[in-house]
PDB file of C-alpha atoms in Angstrom:
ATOM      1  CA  UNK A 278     135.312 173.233 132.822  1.00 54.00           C
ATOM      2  CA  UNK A 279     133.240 173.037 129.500  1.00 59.00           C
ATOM      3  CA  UNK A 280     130.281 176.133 129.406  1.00 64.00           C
ATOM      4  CA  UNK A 281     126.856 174.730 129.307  1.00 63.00           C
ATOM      5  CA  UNK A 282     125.056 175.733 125.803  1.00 58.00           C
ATOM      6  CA  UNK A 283     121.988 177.982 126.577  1.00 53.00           C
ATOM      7  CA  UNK A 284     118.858 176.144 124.240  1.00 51.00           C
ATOM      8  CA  UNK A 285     117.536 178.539 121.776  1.00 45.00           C
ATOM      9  CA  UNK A 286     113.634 179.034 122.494  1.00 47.00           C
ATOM     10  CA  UNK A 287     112.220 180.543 119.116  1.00 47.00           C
ATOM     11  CA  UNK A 288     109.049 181.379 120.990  1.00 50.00           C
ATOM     12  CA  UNK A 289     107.631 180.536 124.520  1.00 50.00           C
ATOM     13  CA  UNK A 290     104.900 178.133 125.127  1.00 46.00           C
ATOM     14  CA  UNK A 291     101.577 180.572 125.667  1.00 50.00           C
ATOM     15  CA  UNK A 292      98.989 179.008 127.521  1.00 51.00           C
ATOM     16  CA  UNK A 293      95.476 179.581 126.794  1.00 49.00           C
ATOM     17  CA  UNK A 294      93.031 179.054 129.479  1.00 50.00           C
ATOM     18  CA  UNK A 295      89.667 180.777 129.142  1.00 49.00           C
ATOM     19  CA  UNK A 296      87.211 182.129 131.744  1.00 49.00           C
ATOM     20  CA  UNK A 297      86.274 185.087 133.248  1.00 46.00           C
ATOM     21  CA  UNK A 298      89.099 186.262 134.500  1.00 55.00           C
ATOM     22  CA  UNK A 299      91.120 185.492 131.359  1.00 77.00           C
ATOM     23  CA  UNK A 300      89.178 187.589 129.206  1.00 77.00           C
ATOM     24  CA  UNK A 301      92.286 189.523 127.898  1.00 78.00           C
ATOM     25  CA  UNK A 302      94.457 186.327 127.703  1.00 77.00           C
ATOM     26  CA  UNK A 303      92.143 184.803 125.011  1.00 81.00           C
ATOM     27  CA  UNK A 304      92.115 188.202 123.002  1.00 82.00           C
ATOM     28  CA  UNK A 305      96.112 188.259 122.966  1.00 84.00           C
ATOM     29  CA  UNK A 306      96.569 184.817 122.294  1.00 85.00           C
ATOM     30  CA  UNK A 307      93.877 184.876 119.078  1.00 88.00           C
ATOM     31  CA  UNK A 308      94.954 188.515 118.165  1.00 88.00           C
ATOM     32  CA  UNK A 309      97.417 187.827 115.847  1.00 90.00           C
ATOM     33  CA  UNK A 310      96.142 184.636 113.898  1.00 92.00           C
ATOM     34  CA  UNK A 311      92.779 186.301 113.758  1.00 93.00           C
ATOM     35  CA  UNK A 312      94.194 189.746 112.359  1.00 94.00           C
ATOM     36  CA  UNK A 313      95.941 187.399 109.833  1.00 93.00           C
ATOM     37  CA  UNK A 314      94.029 185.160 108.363  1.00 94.00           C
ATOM     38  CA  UNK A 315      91.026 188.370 108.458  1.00 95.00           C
ATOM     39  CA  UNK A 316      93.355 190.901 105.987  1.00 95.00           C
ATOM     40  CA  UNK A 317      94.542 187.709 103.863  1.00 92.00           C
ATOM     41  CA  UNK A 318      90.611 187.048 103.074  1.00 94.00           C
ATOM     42  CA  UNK A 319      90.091 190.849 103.111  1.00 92.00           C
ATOM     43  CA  UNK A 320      92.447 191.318 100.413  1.00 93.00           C
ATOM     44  CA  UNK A 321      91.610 188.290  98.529  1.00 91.00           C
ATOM     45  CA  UNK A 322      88.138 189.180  98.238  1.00 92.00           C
ATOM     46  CA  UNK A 323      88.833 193.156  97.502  1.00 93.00           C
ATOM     47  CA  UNK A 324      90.962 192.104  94.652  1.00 89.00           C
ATOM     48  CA  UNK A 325      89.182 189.087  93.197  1.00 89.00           C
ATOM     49  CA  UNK A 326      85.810 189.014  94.801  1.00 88.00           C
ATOM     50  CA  UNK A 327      85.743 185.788  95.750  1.00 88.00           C
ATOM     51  CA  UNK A 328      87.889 183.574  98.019  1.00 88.00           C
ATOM     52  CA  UNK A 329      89.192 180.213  96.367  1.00 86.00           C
ATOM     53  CA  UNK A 330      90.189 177.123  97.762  1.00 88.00           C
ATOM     54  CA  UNK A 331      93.667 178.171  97.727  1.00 87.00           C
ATOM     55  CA  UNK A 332      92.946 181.164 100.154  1.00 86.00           C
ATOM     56  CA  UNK A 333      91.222 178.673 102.702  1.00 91.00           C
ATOM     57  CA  UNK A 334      94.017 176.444 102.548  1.00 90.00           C
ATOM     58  CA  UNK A 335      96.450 179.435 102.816  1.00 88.00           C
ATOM     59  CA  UNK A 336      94.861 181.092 106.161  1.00 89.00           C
ATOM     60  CA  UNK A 337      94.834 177.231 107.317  1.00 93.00           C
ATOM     61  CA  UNK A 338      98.334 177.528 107.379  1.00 91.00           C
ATOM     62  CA  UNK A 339      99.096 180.987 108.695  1.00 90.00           C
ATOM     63  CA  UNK A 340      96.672 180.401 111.349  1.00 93.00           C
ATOM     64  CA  UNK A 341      98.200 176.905 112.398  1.00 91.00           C
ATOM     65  CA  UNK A 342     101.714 178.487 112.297  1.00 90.00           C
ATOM     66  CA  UNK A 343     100.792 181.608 114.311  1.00 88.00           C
ATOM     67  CA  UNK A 344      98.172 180.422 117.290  1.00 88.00           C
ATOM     68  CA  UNK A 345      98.971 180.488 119.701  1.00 83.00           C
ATOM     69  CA  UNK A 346      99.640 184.600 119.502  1.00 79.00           C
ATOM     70  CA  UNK A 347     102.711 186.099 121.688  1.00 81.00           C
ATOM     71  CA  UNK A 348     101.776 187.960 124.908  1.00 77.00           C
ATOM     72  CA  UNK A 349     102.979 191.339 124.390  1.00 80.00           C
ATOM     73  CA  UNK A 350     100.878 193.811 126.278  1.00 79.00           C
ATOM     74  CA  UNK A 351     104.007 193.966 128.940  1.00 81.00           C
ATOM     75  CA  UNK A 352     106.505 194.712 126.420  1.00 82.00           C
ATOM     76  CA  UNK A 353     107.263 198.312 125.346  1.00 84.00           C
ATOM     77  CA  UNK A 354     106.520 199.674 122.281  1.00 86.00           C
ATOM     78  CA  UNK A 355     109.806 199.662 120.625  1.00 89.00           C
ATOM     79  CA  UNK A 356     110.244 196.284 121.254  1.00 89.00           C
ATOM     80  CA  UNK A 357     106.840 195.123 120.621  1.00 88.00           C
ATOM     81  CA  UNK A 358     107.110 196.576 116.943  1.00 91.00           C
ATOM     82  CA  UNK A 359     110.131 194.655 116.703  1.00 92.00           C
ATOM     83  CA  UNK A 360     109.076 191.619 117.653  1.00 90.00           C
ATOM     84  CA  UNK A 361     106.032 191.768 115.211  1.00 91.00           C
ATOM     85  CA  UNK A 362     107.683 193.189 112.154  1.00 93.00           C
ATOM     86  CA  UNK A 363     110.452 190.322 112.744  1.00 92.00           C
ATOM     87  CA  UNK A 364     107.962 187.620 113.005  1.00 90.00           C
ATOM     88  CA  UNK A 365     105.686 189.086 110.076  1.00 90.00           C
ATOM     89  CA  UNK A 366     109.374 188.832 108.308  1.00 93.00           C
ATOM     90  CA  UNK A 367     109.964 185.391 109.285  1.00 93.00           C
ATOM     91  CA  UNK A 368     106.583 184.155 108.615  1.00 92.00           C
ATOM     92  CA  UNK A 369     105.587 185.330 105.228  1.00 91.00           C
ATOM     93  CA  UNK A 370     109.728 184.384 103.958  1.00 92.00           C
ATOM     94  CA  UNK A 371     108.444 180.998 105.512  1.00 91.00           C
ATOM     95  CA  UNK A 372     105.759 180.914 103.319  1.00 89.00           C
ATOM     96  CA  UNK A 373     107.136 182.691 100.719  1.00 90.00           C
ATOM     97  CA  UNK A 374     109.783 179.931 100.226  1.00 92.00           C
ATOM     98  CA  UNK A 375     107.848 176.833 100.752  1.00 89.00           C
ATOM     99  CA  UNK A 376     104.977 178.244  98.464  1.00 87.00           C
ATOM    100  CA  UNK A 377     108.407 178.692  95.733  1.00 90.00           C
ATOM    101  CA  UNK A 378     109.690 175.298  96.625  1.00 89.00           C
ATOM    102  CA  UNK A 379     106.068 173.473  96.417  1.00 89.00           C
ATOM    103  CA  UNK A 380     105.099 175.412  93.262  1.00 86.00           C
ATOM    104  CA  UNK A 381     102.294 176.719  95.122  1.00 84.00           C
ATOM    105  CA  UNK A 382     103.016 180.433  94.939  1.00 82.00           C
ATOM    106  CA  UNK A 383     102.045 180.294  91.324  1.00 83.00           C
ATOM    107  CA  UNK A 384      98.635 179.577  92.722  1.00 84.00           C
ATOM    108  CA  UNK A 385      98.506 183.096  93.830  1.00 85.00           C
ATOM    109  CA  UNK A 386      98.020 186.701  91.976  1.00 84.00           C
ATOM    110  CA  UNK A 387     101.193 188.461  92.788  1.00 87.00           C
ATOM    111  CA  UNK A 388      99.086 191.570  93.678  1.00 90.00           C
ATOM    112  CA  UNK A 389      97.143 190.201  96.003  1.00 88.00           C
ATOM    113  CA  UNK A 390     100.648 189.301  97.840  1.00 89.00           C
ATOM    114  CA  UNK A 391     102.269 191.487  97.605  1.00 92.00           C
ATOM    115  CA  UNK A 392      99.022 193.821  99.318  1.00 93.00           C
ATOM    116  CA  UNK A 393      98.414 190.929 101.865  1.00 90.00           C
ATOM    117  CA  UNK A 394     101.736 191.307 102.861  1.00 91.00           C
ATOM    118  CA  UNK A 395     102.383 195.092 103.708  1.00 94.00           C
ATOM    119  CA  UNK A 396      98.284 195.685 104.989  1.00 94.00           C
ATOM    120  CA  UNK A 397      98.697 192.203 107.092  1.00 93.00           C
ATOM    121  CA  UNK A 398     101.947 194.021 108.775  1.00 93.00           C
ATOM    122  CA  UNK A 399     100.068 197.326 109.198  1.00 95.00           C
ATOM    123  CA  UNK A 400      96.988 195.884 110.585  1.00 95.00           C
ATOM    124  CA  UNK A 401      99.017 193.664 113.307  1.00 93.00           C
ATOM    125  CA  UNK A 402     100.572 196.630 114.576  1.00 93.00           C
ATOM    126  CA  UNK A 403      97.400 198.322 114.653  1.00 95.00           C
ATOM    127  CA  UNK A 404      95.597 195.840 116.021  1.00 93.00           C
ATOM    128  CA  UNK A 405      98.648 195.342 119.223  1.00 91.00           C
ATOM    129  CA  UNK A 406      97.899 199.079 119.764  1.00 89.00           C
ATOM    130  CA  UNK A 407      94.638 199.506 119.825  1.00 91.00           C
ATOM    131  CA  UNK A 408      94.562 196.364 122.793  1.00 89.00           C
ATOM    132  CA  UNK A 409      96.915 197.946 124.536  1.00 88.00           C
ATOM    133  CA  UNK A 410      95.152 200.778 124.730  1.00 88.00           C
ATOM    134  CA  UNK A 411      91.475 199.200 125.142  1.00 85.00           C
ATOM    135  CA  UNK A 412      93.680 196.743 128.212  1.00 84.00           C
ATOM    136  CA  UNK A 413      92.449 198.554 131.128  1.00 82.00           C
ATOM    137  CA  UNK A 414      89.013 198.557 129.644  1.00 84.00           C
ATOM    138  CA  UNK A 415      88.562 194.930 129.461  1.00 78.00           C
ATOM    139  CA  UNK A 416      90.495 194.296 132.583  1.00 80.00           C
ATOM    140  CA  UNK A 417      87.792 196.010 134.396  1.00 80.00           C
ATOM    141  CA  UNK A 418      84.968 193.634 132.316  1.00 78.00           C
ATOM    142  CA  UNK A 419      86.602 190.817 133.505  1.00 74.00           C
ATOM    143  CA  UNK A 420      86.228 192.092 137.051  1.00 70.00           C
ATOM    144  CA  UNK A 421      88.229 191.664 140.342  1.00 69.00           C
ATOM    145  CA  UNK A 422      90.780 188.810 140.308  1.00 63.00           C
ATOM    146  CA  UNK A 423      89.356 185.792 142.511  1.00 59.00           C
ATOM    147  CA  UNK A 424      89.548 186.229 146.051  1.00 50.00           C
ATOM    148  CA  UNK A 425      91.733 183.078 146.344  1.00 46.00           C
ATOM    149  CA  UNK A 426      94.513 184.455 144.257  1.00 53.00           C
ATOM    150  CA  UNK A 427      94.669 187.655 146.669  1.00 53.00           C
ATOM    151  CA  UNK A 428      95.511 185.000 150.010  1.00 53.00           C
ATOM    152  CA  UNK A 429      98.462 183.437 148.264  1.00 49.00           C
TER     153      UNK A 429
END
């Protein structure tokens, strides 16, 4: 009897609902697009003091490809690093290669990559930490969980 392929899942469907008690959700699903697209204009505007068109279009497309963010709070740390540094990887050698292939990466001061890329990798891991850390914090903004979730 033939063995049943297991589908590859690149990335699980996150579902963003937003409320009170979902406080934390919303933050770790807009962590990572916000972190992002916030050191790509950071960078463009420390470098060249202004942002162009080409930067708008640019965190268009990082923030389209990356919302919404993957839950990691659960995860431990080893593996959450991982996980980031492999889809920081993936990402920018996404963009990297379509921005070669459209002629678009000659659009772009090489500095200003080449910093986006290693402060947008150090900031992401930042940013994971410091939520983790600031988690029980803002679990106890959003208050007790509903009393009709405690019956089930």
């Amino acid at each position: 009897m033939a063995q049943r392929a297991t589908p590859l899942t690149l990335r699980g469907a996150t579902r963003l609902s937003v409320g009170r008690g979902q406080l934390l959700n919303l933050i770790e699903v807009l962590l990572d697009p916000l972190v992002l697209v916030t050191t790509q204009w950071g960078v463009a505007l420390w470098m060249e003091h202004h942002l162009g068109p080409r930067d708008i279009i640019l965190s268009l497309i990082v923030f389209s490809l990356t919302f919404p963010g993957s839950p990691r709070l659960e995860m431990p740390a080893w593996r959450a690093v991982r996980h980031i540094v492999g889809g920081w990887v993936a990402l920018s050698g996404l963009l990297l290669i379509f921005g070669y292939a459209s002629r678009y990466l000659n659009e772009f001061n090489v500095d200003v990559i080449i910093h986006w890329w290693w402060i947008a990798l150090v900031s992401q891991l930042a940013a994971h930490f410091l939520l983790k850390r600031a988690a029980p914090y803002i679990r106890e903004l959003q208050g007790p969980p509903a009393a009709w979730l405690s019956r089930a």
